[in-house]
JSON list of C-alpha atoms in Angstrom, two decimals:
[
{"chain": "M", "resi": 1, "resn": "MET", "atom": "CA", "xyz": [171.83, 95.78, 124.06]},
{"chain": "M", "resi": 2, "resn": "LEU", "atom": "CA", "xyz": [170.29, 99.07, 123.85]},
{"chain": "M", "resi": 3, "resn": "GLN", "atom": "CA", "xyz": [171.54, 102.11, 125.57]},
{"chain": "M", "resi": 4, "resn": "ILE", "atom": "CA", "xyz": [169.65, 105.37, 126.19]},
{"chain": "M", "resi": 5, "resn": "GLN", "atom": "CA", "xyz": [171.31, 108.79, 126.71]},
{"chain": "M", "resi": 6, "resn": "SER", "atom": "CA", "xyz": [169.22, 111.71, 127.83]},
{"chain": "M", "resi": 7, "resn": "PHE", "atom": "CA", "xyz": [169.74, 115.50, 127.45]},
{"chain": "M", "resi": 8, "resn": "VAL", "atom": "CA", "xyz": [167.77, 118.18, 129.27]},
{"chain": "M", "resi": 9, "resn": "PHE", "atom": "CA", "xyz": [167.03, 120.91, 126.92]},
{"chain": "M", "resi": 10, "resn": "ASN", "atom": "CA", "xyz": [165.28, 124.36, 126.52]},
{"chain": "M", "resi": 11, "resn": "PHE", "atom": "CA", "xyz": [163.20, 126.63, 128.69]},
{"chain": "M", "resi": 12, "resn": "ALA", "atom": "CA", "xyz": [161.07, 123.62, 129.85]},
{"chain": "M", "resi": 13, "resn": "SER", "atom": "CA", "xyz": [163.77, 121.31, 130.92]},
{"chain": "M", "resi": 14, "resn": "GLU", "atom": "CA", "xyz": [162.66, 118.67, 128.31]},
{"chain": "M", "resi": 15, "resn": "ASN", "atom": "CA", "xyz": [164.26, 115.48, 128.11]},
{"chain": "M", "resi": 16, "resn": "THR", "atom": "CA", "xyz": [165.68, 114.46, 124.53]},
{"chain": "M", "resi": 17, "resn": "TYR", "atom": "CA", "xyz": [166.96, 110.98, 124.16]},
{"chain": "M", "resi": 18, "resn": "ILE", "atom": "CA", "xyz": [169.18, 109.09, 121.93]},
{"chain": "M", "resi": 19, "resn": "LEU", "atom": "CA", "xyz": [168.63, 105.41, 121.71]},
{"chain": "M", "resi": 20, "resn": "TYR", "atom": "CA", "xyz": [171.45, 103.42, 120.33]},
{"chain": "M", "resi": 21, "resn": "ASN", "atom": "CA", "xyz": [172.91, 99.94, 120.00]},
{"chain": "M", "resi": 22, "resn": "GLU", "atom": "CA", "xyz": [176.39, 98.20, 119.72]},
{"chain": "M", "resi": 23, "resn": "ASN", "atom": "CA", "xyz": [176.21, 98.61, 115.88]},
{"chain": "M", "resi": 24, "resn": "LYS", "atom": "CA", "xyz": [176.08, 102.40, 116.54]},
{"chain": "M", "resi": 25, "resn": "ASN", "atom": "CA", "xyz": [172.68, 102.74, 114.86]},
{"chain": "M", "resi": 26, "resn": "ALA", "atom": "CA", "xyz": [170.52, 105.14, 116.72]},
{"chain": "M", "resi": 27, "resn": "TRP", "atom": "CA", "xyz": [167.26, 107.05, 116.91]},
{"chain": "M", "resi": 28, "resn": "ILE", "atom": "CA", "xyz": [166.80, 110.69, 118.21]},
{"chain": "M", "resi": 29, "resn": "ILE", "atom": "CA", "xyz": [163.56, 110.94, 120.42]},
{"chain": "M", "resi": 30, "resn": "ASP", "atom": "CA", "xyz": [161.87, 114.27, 120.83]},
{"chain": "M", "resi": 31, "resn": "PRO", "atom": "CA", "xyz": [164.83, 116.68, 119.77]},
{"chain": "M", "resi": 32, "resn": "GLY", "atom": "CA", "xyz": [164.15, 119.70, 121.89]},
{"chain": "M", "resi": 33, "resn": "ASN", "atom": "CA", "xyz": [167.54, 121.45, 121.44]},
{"chain": "M", "resi": 34, "resn": "MET", "atom": "CA", "xyz": [166.94, 125.25, 121.36]},
{"chain": "M", "resi": 35, "resn": "THR", "atom": "CA", "xyz": [170.32, 127.01, 121.70]},
{"chain": "M", "resi": 36, "resn": "GLU", "atom": "CA", "xyz": [173.55, 126.57, 119.92]},
{"chain": "M", "resi": 37, "resn": "GLN", "atom": "CA", "xyz": [175.23, 125.21, 123.00]},
{"chain": "M", "resi": 38, "resn": "GLU", "atom": "CA", "xyz": [172.33, 122.56, 123.37]},
{"chain": "M", "resi": 39, "resn": "THR", "atom": "CA", "xyz": [172.67, 121.65, 119.68]},
{"chain": "M", "resi": 40, "resn": "GLN", "atom": "CA", "xyz": [176.40, 121.38, 119.93]},
{"chain": "M", "resi": 41, "resn": "ALA", "atom": "CA", "xyz": [176.12, 118.91, 122.97]},
{"chain": "M", "resi": 42, "resn": "ILE", "atom": "CA", "xyz": [173.81, 116.46, 121.18]},
{"chain": "M", "resi": 43, "resn": "ASN", "atom": "CA", "xyz": [175.86, 116.61, 118.02]},
{"chain": "M", "resi": 44, "resn": "ASN", "atom": "CA", "xyz": [179.00, 116.18, 119.80]},
{"chain": "M", "resi": 45, "resn": "PHE", "atom": "CA", "xyz": [177.70, 112.90, 121.68]},
{"chain": "M", "resi": 46, "resn": "ILE", "atom": "CA", "xyz": [176.51, 111.66, 118.22]},
{"chain": "M", "resi": 47, "resn": "THR", "atom": "CA", "xyz": [179.88, 112.40, 116.64]},
{"chain": "M", "resi": 48, "resn": "GLU", "atom": "CA", "xyz": [182.09, 111.17, 119.52]},
{"chain": "M", "resi": 49, "resn": "ASN", "atom": "CA", "xyz": [180.12, 107.91, 119.56]},
{"chain": "M", "resi": 50, "resn": "ASP", "atom": "CA", "xyz": [180.17, 107.47, 115.79]},
{"chain": "M", "resi": 51, "resn": "LEU", "atom": "CA", "xyz": [176.28, 106.95, 115.86]},
{"chain": "M", "resi": 52, "resn": "LYS", "atom": "CA", "xyz": [174.26, 106.70, 112.81]},
{"chain": "M", "resi": 53, "resn": "ILE", "atom": "CA", "xyz": [171.01, 108.24, 113.14]},
{"chain": "M", "resi": 54, "resn": "ARG", "atom": "CA", "xyz": [168.23, 106.14, 111.56]},
{"chain": "M", "resi": 55, "resn": "LYS", "atom": "CA", "xyz": [165.05, 107.76, 112.59]},
{"chain": "M", "resi": 56, "resn": "ILE", "atom": "CA", "xyz": [163.69, 110.82, 114.49]},
{"chain": "M", "resi": 57, "resn": "LEU", "atom": "CA", "xyz": [160.78, 109.87, 116.90]},
{"chain": "M", "resi": 58, "resn": "LEU", "atom": "CA", "xyz": [158.23, 112.14, 118.46]},
{"chain": "M", "resi": 59, "resn": "THR", "atom": "CA", "xyz": [156.20, 111.04, 121.40]},
{"chain": "M", "resi": 60, "resn": "HIS", "atom": "CA", "xyz": [154.09, 114.25, 120.60]},
{"chain": "M", "resi": 61, "resn": "ALA", "atom": "CA", "xyz": [154.60, 117.60, 118.83]},
{"chain": "M", "resi": 62, "resn": "HIS", "atom": "CA", "xyz": [154.32, 120.20, 121.52]},
{"chain": "M", "resi": 63, "resn": "ILE", "atom": "CA", "xyz": [157.01, 122.92, 121.19]},
{"chain": "M", "resi": 64, "resn": "ASP", "atom": "CA", "xyz": [159.30, 122.02, 123.91]},
{"chain": "M", "resi": 65, "resn": "HIS", "atom": "CA", "xyz": [159.73, 118.69, 122.17]},
{"chain": "M", "resi": 66, "resn": "VAL", "atom": "CA", "xyz": [160.37, 119.77, 118.63]},
{"chain": "M", "resi": 67, "resn": "LEU", "atom": "CA", "xyz": [162.63, 122.86, 118.90]},
{"chain": "M", "resi": 68, "resn": "GLY", "atom": "CA", "xyz": [165.36, 120.98, 117.30]},
{"chain": "M", "resi": 69, "resn": "LEU", "atom": "CA", "xyz": [163.33, 118.95, 114.83]},
{"chain": "M", "resi": 70, "resn": "GLN", "atom": "CA", "xyz": [164.44, 120.99, 111.81]},
{"chain": "M", "resi": 71, "resn": "TRP", "atom": "CA", "xyz": [168.03, 120.84, 112.76]},
{"chain": "M", "resi": 72, "resn": "ALA", "atom": "CA", "xyz": [167.83, 116.97, 113.16]},
{"chain": "M", "resi": 73, "resn": "PHE", "atom": "CA", "xyz": [166.00, 116.54, 109.94]},
{"chain": "M", "resi": 74, "resn": "ASP", "atom": "CA", "xyz": [168.30, 118.65, 108.12]},
{"chain": "M", "resi": 75, "resn": "ALA", "atom": "CA", "xyz": [171.58, 117.19, 109.67]},
{"chain": "M", "resi": 76, "resn": "PHE", "atom": "CA", "xyz": [170.65, 113.44, 109.30]},
{"chain": "M", "resi": 77, "resn": "LYS", "atom": "CA", "xyz": [168.07, 113.31, 106.44]},
{"chain": "M", "resi": 78, "resn": "VAL", "atom": "CA", "xyz": [165.93, 110.59, 108.06]},
{"chain": "M", "resi": 79, "resn": "PRO", "atom": "CA", "xyz": [162.15, 110.56, 108.38]},
{"chain": "M", "resi": 80, "resn": "VAL", "atom": "CA", "xyz": [160.23, 111.86, 111.33]},
{"chain": "M", "resi": 81, "resn": "THR", "atom": "CA", "xyz": [158.02, 109.37, 113.02]},
{"chain": "M", "resi": 82, "resn": "MET", "atom": "CA", "xyz": [154.86, 110.56, 114.87]},
{"chain": "M", "resi": 83, "resn": "HIS", "atom": "CA", "xyz": [150.99, 109.96, 115.26]},
{"chain": "M", "resi": 84, "resn": "GLN", "atom": "CA", "xyz": [148.79, 111.81, 112.62]},
{"chain": "M", "resi": 85, "resn": "ASP", "atom": "CA", "xyz": [146.64, 113.16, 115.34]},
{"chain": "M", "resi": 86, "resn": "ASP", "atom": "CA", "xyz": [149.55, 115.43, 116.54]},
{"chain": "M", "resi": 87, "resn": "LYS", "atom": "CA", "xyz": [150.24, 116.88, 112.97]},
{"chain": "M", "resi": 88, "resn": "GLU", "atom": "CA", "xyz": [147.94, 119.88, 113.57]},
{"chain": "M", "resi": 89, "resn": "VAL", "atom": "CA", "xyz": [149.88, 120.54, 116.77]},
{"chain": "M", "resi": 90, "resn": "LEU", "atom": "CA", "xyz": [153.11, 120.51, 114.96]},
{"chain": "M", "resi": 91, "resn": "ASP", "atom": "CA", "xyz": [151.55, 122.90, 112.34]},
{"chain": "M", "resi": 92, "resn": "MET", "atom": "CA", "xyz": [150.81, 125.33, 115.27]},
{"chain": "M", "resi": 93, "resn": "LEU", "atom": "CA", "xyz": [154.51, 125.64, 116.10]},
{"chain": "M", "resi": 94, "resn": "GLN", "atom": "CA", "xyz": [154.90, 129.14, 114.81]},
{"chain": "M", "resi": 95, "resn": "ALA", "atom": "CA", "xyz": [151.95, 130.40, 116.82]},
{"chain": "M", "resi": 96, "resn": "SER", "atom": "CA", "xyz": [153.19, 128.43, 120.02]},
{"chain": "M", "resi": 97, "resn": "GLY", "atom": "CA", "xyz": [156.56, 130.17, 119.64]},
{"chain": "M", "resi": 98, "resn": "MET", "atom": "CA", "xyz": [154.84, 133.60, 119.66]},
{"chain": "M", "resi": 99, "resn": "ARG", "atom": "CA", "xyz": [153.00, 132.63, 122.94]},
{"chain": "M", "resi": 100, "resn": "PHE", "atom": "CA", "xyz": [156.34, 132.05, 124.40]},
{"chain": "M", "resi": 101, "resn": "GLY", "atom": "CA", "xyz": [157.87, 135.31, 123.17]},
{"chain": "M", "resi": 102, "resn": "PHE", "atom": "CA", "xyz": [160.19, 134.02, 120.38]},
{"chain": "M", "resi": 103, "resn": "GLN", "atom": "CA", "xyz": [159.94, 133.47, 116.58]},
{"chain": "M", "resi": 104, "resn": "ILE", "atom": "CA", "xyz": [160.35, 129.95, 115.19]},
{"chain": "M", "resi": 105, "resn": "GLU", "atom": "CA", "xyz": [159.83, 128.88, 111.49]},
{"chain": "M", "resi": 106, "resn": "PRO", "atom": "CA", "xyz": [157.46, 126.21, 110.61]},
{"chain": "M", "resi": 107, "resn": "VAL", "atom": "CA", "xyz": [159.09, 122.87, 110.15]},
{"chain": "M", "resi": 108, "resn": "ASN", "atom": "CA", "xyz": [159.49, 121.20, 106.71]},
{"chain": "M", "resi": 109, "resn": "VAL", "atom": "CA", "xyz": [160.30, 117.62, 107.32]},
{"chain": "M", "resi": 110, "resn": "GLU", "atom": "CA", "xyz": [159.37, 114.12, 105.92]},
{"chain": "M", "resi": 111, "resn": "ILE", "atom": "CA", "xyz": [156.92, 112.40, 108.17]},
{"chain": "M", "resi": 112, "resn": "GLU", "atom": "CA", "xyz": [156.07, 108.83, 108.60]},
{"chain": "M", "resi": 113, "resn": "TYR", "atom": "CA", "xyz": [152.74, 108.26, 110.55]},
{"chain": "M", "resi": 114, "resn": "ILE", "atom": "CA", "xyz": [152.36, 105.44, 113.08]},
{"chain": "M", "resi": 115, "resn": "ASN", "atom": "CA", "xyz": [149.22, 104.16, 114.85]},
{"chain": "M", "resi": 116, "resn": "GLU", "atom": "CA", "xyz": [148.29, 102.12, 117.88]},
{"chain": "M", "resi": 117, "resn": "GLY", "atom": "CA", "xyz": [149.43, 98.50, 117.43]},
{"chain": "M", "resi": 118, "resn": "ASP", "atom": "CA", "xyz": [152.25, 99.32, 115.01]},
{"chain": "M", "resi": 119, "resn": "GLU", "atom": "CA", "xyz": [155.81, 98.21, 115.70]},
{"chain": "M", "resi": 120, "resn": "LEU", "atom": "CA", "xyz": [159.25, 99.83, 115.02]},
{"chain": "M", "resi": 121, "resn": "GLU", "atom": "CA", "xyz": [162.53, 97.89, 115.03]},
{"chain": "M", "resi": 122, "resn": "LEU", "atom": "CA", "xyz": [166.07, 98.83, 115.30]},
{"chain": "M", "resi": 123, "resn": "ASP", "atom": "CA", "xyz": [168.38, 95.93, 114.35]},
{"chain": "M", "resi": 124, "resn": "GLY", "atom": "CA", "xyz": [165.99, 93.33, 115.71]},
{"chain": "M", "resi": 125, "resn": "GLU", "atom": "CA", "xyz": [165.08, 95.20, 118.88]},
{"chain": "M", "resi": 126, "resn": "ARG", "atom": "CA", "xyz": [161.18, 95.74, 118.57]},
{"chain": "M", "resi": 127, "resn": "PHE", "atom": "CA", "xyz": [159.12, 98.71, 119.93]},
{"chain": "M", "resi": 128, "resn": "LYS", "atom": "CA", "xyz": [155.34, 98.50, 120.42]},
{"chain": "M", "resi": 129, "resn": "ILE", "atom": "CA", "xyz": [153.38, 101.72, 119.88]},
{"chain": "M", "resi": 130, "resn": "TYR", "atom": "CA", "xyz": [150.75, 102.82, 122.24]},
{"chain": "M", "resi": 131, "resn": "HIS", "atom": "CA", "xyz": [148.43, 105.87, 121.31]},
{"chain": "M", "resi": 132, "resn": "VAL", "atom": "CA", "xyz": [147.70, 107.45, 124.66]},
{"chain": "M", "resi": 133, "resn": "PRO", "atom": "CA", "xyz": [145.91, 110.76, 123.99]},
{"chain": "M", "resi": 134, "resn": "GLY", "atom": "CA", "xyz": [144.91, 113.28, 126.65]},
{"chain": "M", "resi": 135, "resn": "HIS", "atom": "CA", "xyz": [148.01, 115.38, 127.08]},
{"chain": "M", "resi": 136, "resn": "SER", "atom": "CA", "xyz": [148.07, 115.91, 123.23]},
{"chain": "M", "resi": 137, "resn": "PRO", "atom": "CA", "xyz": [145.79, 114.38, 120.63]},
{"chain": "M", "resi": 138, "resn": "GLY", "atom": "CA", "xyz": [148.60, 112.14, 119.11]},
{"chain": "M", "resi": 139, "resn": "SER", "atom": "CA", "xyz": [150.79, 111.19, 122.13]},
{"chain": "M", "resi": 140, "resn": "VAL", "atom": "CA", "xyz": [152.46, 107.92, 121.70]},
{"chain": "M", "resi": 141, "resn": "ILE", "atom": "CA", "xyz": [154.59, 105.60, 123.83]},
{"chain": "M", "resi": 142, "resn": "TYR", "atom": "CA", "xyz": [157.44, 103.51, 122.58]},
{"chain": "M", "resi": 143, "resn": "HIS", "atom": "CA", "xyz": [157.72, 100.35, 124.49]},
{"chain": "M", "resi": 144, "resn": "ASN", "atom": "CA", "xyz": [160.64, 97.83, 124.23]},
{"chain": "M", "resi": 145, "resn": "THR", "atom": "CA", "xyz": [159.35, 94.69, 125.68]},
{"chain": "M", "resi": 146, "resn": "GLU", "atom": "CA", "xyz": [162.52, 92.81, 125.92]},
{"chain": "M", "resi": 147, "resn": "GLN", "atom": "CA", "xyz": [164.56, 95.20, 127.97]},
{"chain": "M", "resi": 148, "resn": "LYS", "atom": "CA", "xyz": [161.32, 96.38, 129.63]},
{"chain": "M", "resi": 149, "resn": "PHE", "atom": "CA", "xyz": [161.54, 100.05, 129.12]},
{"chain": "M", "resi": 150, "resn": "MET", "atom": "CA", "xyz": [159.39, 102.78, 127.43]},
{"chain": "M", "resi": 151, "resn": "VAL", "atom": "CA", "xyz": [159.70, 106.45, 126.26]},
{"chain": "M", "resi": 152, "resn": "SER", "atom": "CA", "xyz": [156.44, 108.08, 127.44]},
{"chain": "M", "resi": 153, "resn": "GLY", "atom": "CA", "xyz": [156.85, 111.67, 126.45]},
{"chain": "M", "resi": 154, "resn": "ASP", "atom": "CA", "xyz": [154.51, 113.66, 128.67]},
{"chain": "M", "resi": 155, "resn": "VAL", "atom": "CA", "xyz": [151.93, 110.95, 129.29]},
{"chain": "M", "resi": 156, "resn": "LEU", "atom": "CA", "xyz": [153.40, 109.75, 132.64]},
{"chain": "M", "resi": 157, "resn": "PHE", "atom": "CA", "xyz": [155.97, 111.34, 134.92]},
{"chain": "M", "resi": 158, "resn": "GLU", "atom": "CA", "xyz": [157.53, 110.22, 138.19]},
{"chain": "M", "resi": 159, "resn": "GLY", "atom": "CA", "xyz": [154.46, 110.99, 140.60]},
{"chain": "M", "resi": 160, "resn": "SER", "atom": "CA", "xyz": [152.56, 112.85, 138.00]},
{"chain": "M", "resi": 161, "resn": "ILE", "atom": "CA", "xyz": [150.84, 112.88, 134.63]},
{"chain": "M", "resi": 162, "resn": "GLY", "atom": "CA", "xyz": [150.98, 115.20, 131.63]},
{"chain": "M", "resi": 163, "resn": "ARG", "atom": "CA", "xyz": [148.95, 118.49, 131.68]},
{"chain": "M", "resi": 164, "resn": "THR", "atom": "CA", "xyz": [145.47, 118.13, 130.27]},
{"chain": "M", "resi": 165, "resn": "ASP", "atom": "CA", "xyz": [144.61, 121.95, 130.01]},
{"chain": "M", "resi": 166, "resn": "LEU", "atom": "CA", "xyz": [146.44, 122.40, 126.80]},
{"chain": "M", "resi": 167, "resn": "TYR", "atom": "CA", "xyz": [145.03, 122.15, 123.07]},
{"chain": "M", "resi": 168, "resn": "LYS", "atom": "CA", "xyz": [142.64, 119.10, 122.94]},
{"chain": "M", "resi": 169, "resn": "GLY", "atom": "CA", "xyz": [143.59, 117.96, 126.18]},
{"chain": "M", "resi": 170, "resn": "ASN", "atom": "CA", "xyz": [141.41, 115.48, 128.02]},
{"chain": "M", "resi": 171, "resn": "TYR", "atom": "CA", "xyz": [141.98, 114.37, 131.67]},
{"chain": "M", "resi": 172, "resn": "GLU", "atom": "CA", "xyz": [139.69, 111.35, 131.65]},
{"chain": "M", "resi": 173, "resn": "GLN", "atom": "CA", "xyz": [141.02, 110.09, 128.30]},
{"chain": "M", "resi": 174, "resn": "LEU", "atom": "CA", "xyz": [144.60, 110.33, 129.81]},
{"chain": "M", "resi": 175, "resn": "ILE", "atom": "CA", "xyz": [143.88, 108.56, 133.04]},
{"chain": "M", "resi": 176, "resn": "SER", "atom": "CA", "xyz": [141.94, 105.86, 131.16]},
{"chain": "M", "resi": 177, "resn": "GLY", "atom": "CA", "xyz": [144.73, 105.34, 128.60]},
{"chain": "M", "resi": 178, "resn": "ILE", "atom": "CA", "xyz": [147.52, 104.95, 131.35]},
{"chain": "M", "resi": 179, "resn": "ASN", "atom": "CA", "xyz": [145.27, 102.53, 133.26]},
{"chain": "M", "resi": 180, "resn": "SER", "atom": "CA", "xyz": [144.40, 100.42, 130.32]},
{"chain": "M", "resi": 181, "resn": "LYS", "atom": "CA", "xyz": [147.69, 100.39, 128.34]},
{"chain": "M", "resi": 182, "resn": "LEU", "atom": "CA", "xyz": [150.55, 101.17, 130.75]},
{"chain": "M", "resi": 183, "resn": "PHE", "atom": "CA", "xyz": [149.56, 99.92, 134.11]},
{"chain": "M", "resi": 184, "resn": "ILE", "atom": "CA", "xyz": [149.08, 96.48, 132.80]},
{"chain": "M", "resi": 185, "resn": "LEU", "atom": "CA", "xyz": [152.73, 96.14, 132.11]},
{"chain": "M", "resi": 186, "resn": "ASP", "atom": "CA", "xyz": [155.47, 94.48, 134.41]},
{"chain": "M", "resi": 187, "resn": "ASP", "atom": "CA", "xyz": [156.09, 96.49, 137.59]},
{"chain": "M", "resi": 188, "resn": "GLU", "atom": "CA", "xyz": [159.81, 96.72, 136.69]},
{"chain": "M", "resi": 189, "resn": "THR", "atom": "CA", "xyz": [159.21, 98.41, 133.27]},
{"chain": "M", "resi": 190, "resn": "GLN", "atom": "CA", "xyz": [161.31, 101.62, 133.17]},
{"chain": "M", "resi": 191, "resn": "VAL", "atom": "CA", "xyz": [159.54, 104.82, 132.10]},
{"chain": "M", "resi": 192, "resn": "PHE", "atom": "CA", "xyz": [161.70, 107.51, 130.46]},
{"chain": "M", "resi": 193, "resn": "SER", "atom": "CA", "xyz": [159.51, 110.60, 130.67]},
{"chain": "M", "resi": 194, "resn": "GLY", "atom": "CA", "xyz": [159.56, 113.68, 128.60]},
{"chain": "M", "resi": 195, "resn": "HIS", "atom": "CA", "xyz": [160.55, 115.77, 131.96]},
{"chain": "M", "resi": 196, "resn": "GLY", "atom": "CA", "xyz": [162.03, 114.92, 135.13]},
{"chain": "M", "resi": 197, "resn": "ASN", "atom": "CA", "xyz": [163.44, 111.66, 136.48]},
{"chain": "M", "resi": 198, "resn": "SER", "atom": "CA", "xyz": [162.79, 108.17, 134.95]},
{"chain": "M", "resi": 199, "resn": "THR", "atom": "CA", "xyz": [160.56, 105.93, 137.12]},
{"chain": "M", "resi": 200, "resn": "THR", "atom": "CA", "xyz": [158.96, 102.50, 136.88]},
{"chain": "M", "resi": 201, "resn": "ILE", "atom": "CA", "xyz": [155.42, 101.36, 136.27]},
{"chain": "M", "resi": 202, "resn": "GLY", "atom": "CA", "xyz": [155.26, 99.58, 139.52]},
{"chain": "M", "resi": 203, "resn": "PHE", "atom": "CA", "xyz": [156.26, 102.55, 141.37]},
{"chain": "M", "resi": 204, "resn": "GLU", "atom": "CA", "xyz": [153.72, 104.68, 139.57]},
{"chain": "M", "resi": 205, "resn": "ARG", "atom": "CA", "xyz": [150.96, 102.23, 139.98]},
{"chain": "M", "resi": 206, "resn": "GLN", "atom": "CA", "xyz": [151.48, 102.22, 143.65]},
{"chain": "M", "resi": 207, "resn": "HIS", "atom": "CA", "xyz": [152.45, 105.68, 144.47]},
{"chain": "M", "resi": 208, "resn": "ASN", "atom": "CA", "xyz": [151.19, 108.14, 141.73]},
{"chain": "M", "resi": 209, "resn": "PRO", "atom": "CA", "xyz": [148.74, 110.49, 143.43]},
{"chain": "M", "resi": 210, "resn": "PHE", "atom": "CA", "xyz": [146.55, 110.61, 140.29]},
{"chain": "M", "resi": 211, "resn": "PHE", "atom": "CA", "xyz": [145.63, 107.05, 140.63]},
{"chain": "M", "resi": 212, "resn": "LYS", "atom": "CA", "xyz": [144.74, 106.69, 144.32]}
]
């Protein structure tokens, strides 16, 4: 049985997740830890639970989701999984930091690219990959069909969707992707978003104002 632990990090109140199982194998998803205290919090959880980090997953590469990426890669020496269409977003990290008024070094990590239709596996638990651009060009969803949950990044939120006024954002593309790839799933499918509370596909299909 998979468990998921969330942390709220940095100036954007971004959700970083640790996904782990009874074998203590784990993934870090969207490491957004920015301060020393935030890094200590996530590191303490990993250490106290004796977790073995096997992968670092990115839903997308906007600055608030990757502020702890270099730390995670250096600490655990495991590849970073992401969609190739967001590599240019990751490469803009230094410029993005300047726009927010702080300095950040470009990241130097090992990357494994994933695409629509690929699957990832953690000790037999399989995750389908959906490419849902519109918030960022390489936004992806990690969906576990057996336990019926997904980590959606900034594609879908409780009562909202990701911003589409950022670099290479596209409102129509995002709405279309959510309708065709997410809203066809079971109502009870849990959605762990990049910001805010978790929700379900059924609730968003019925109540999300962007789909009225």
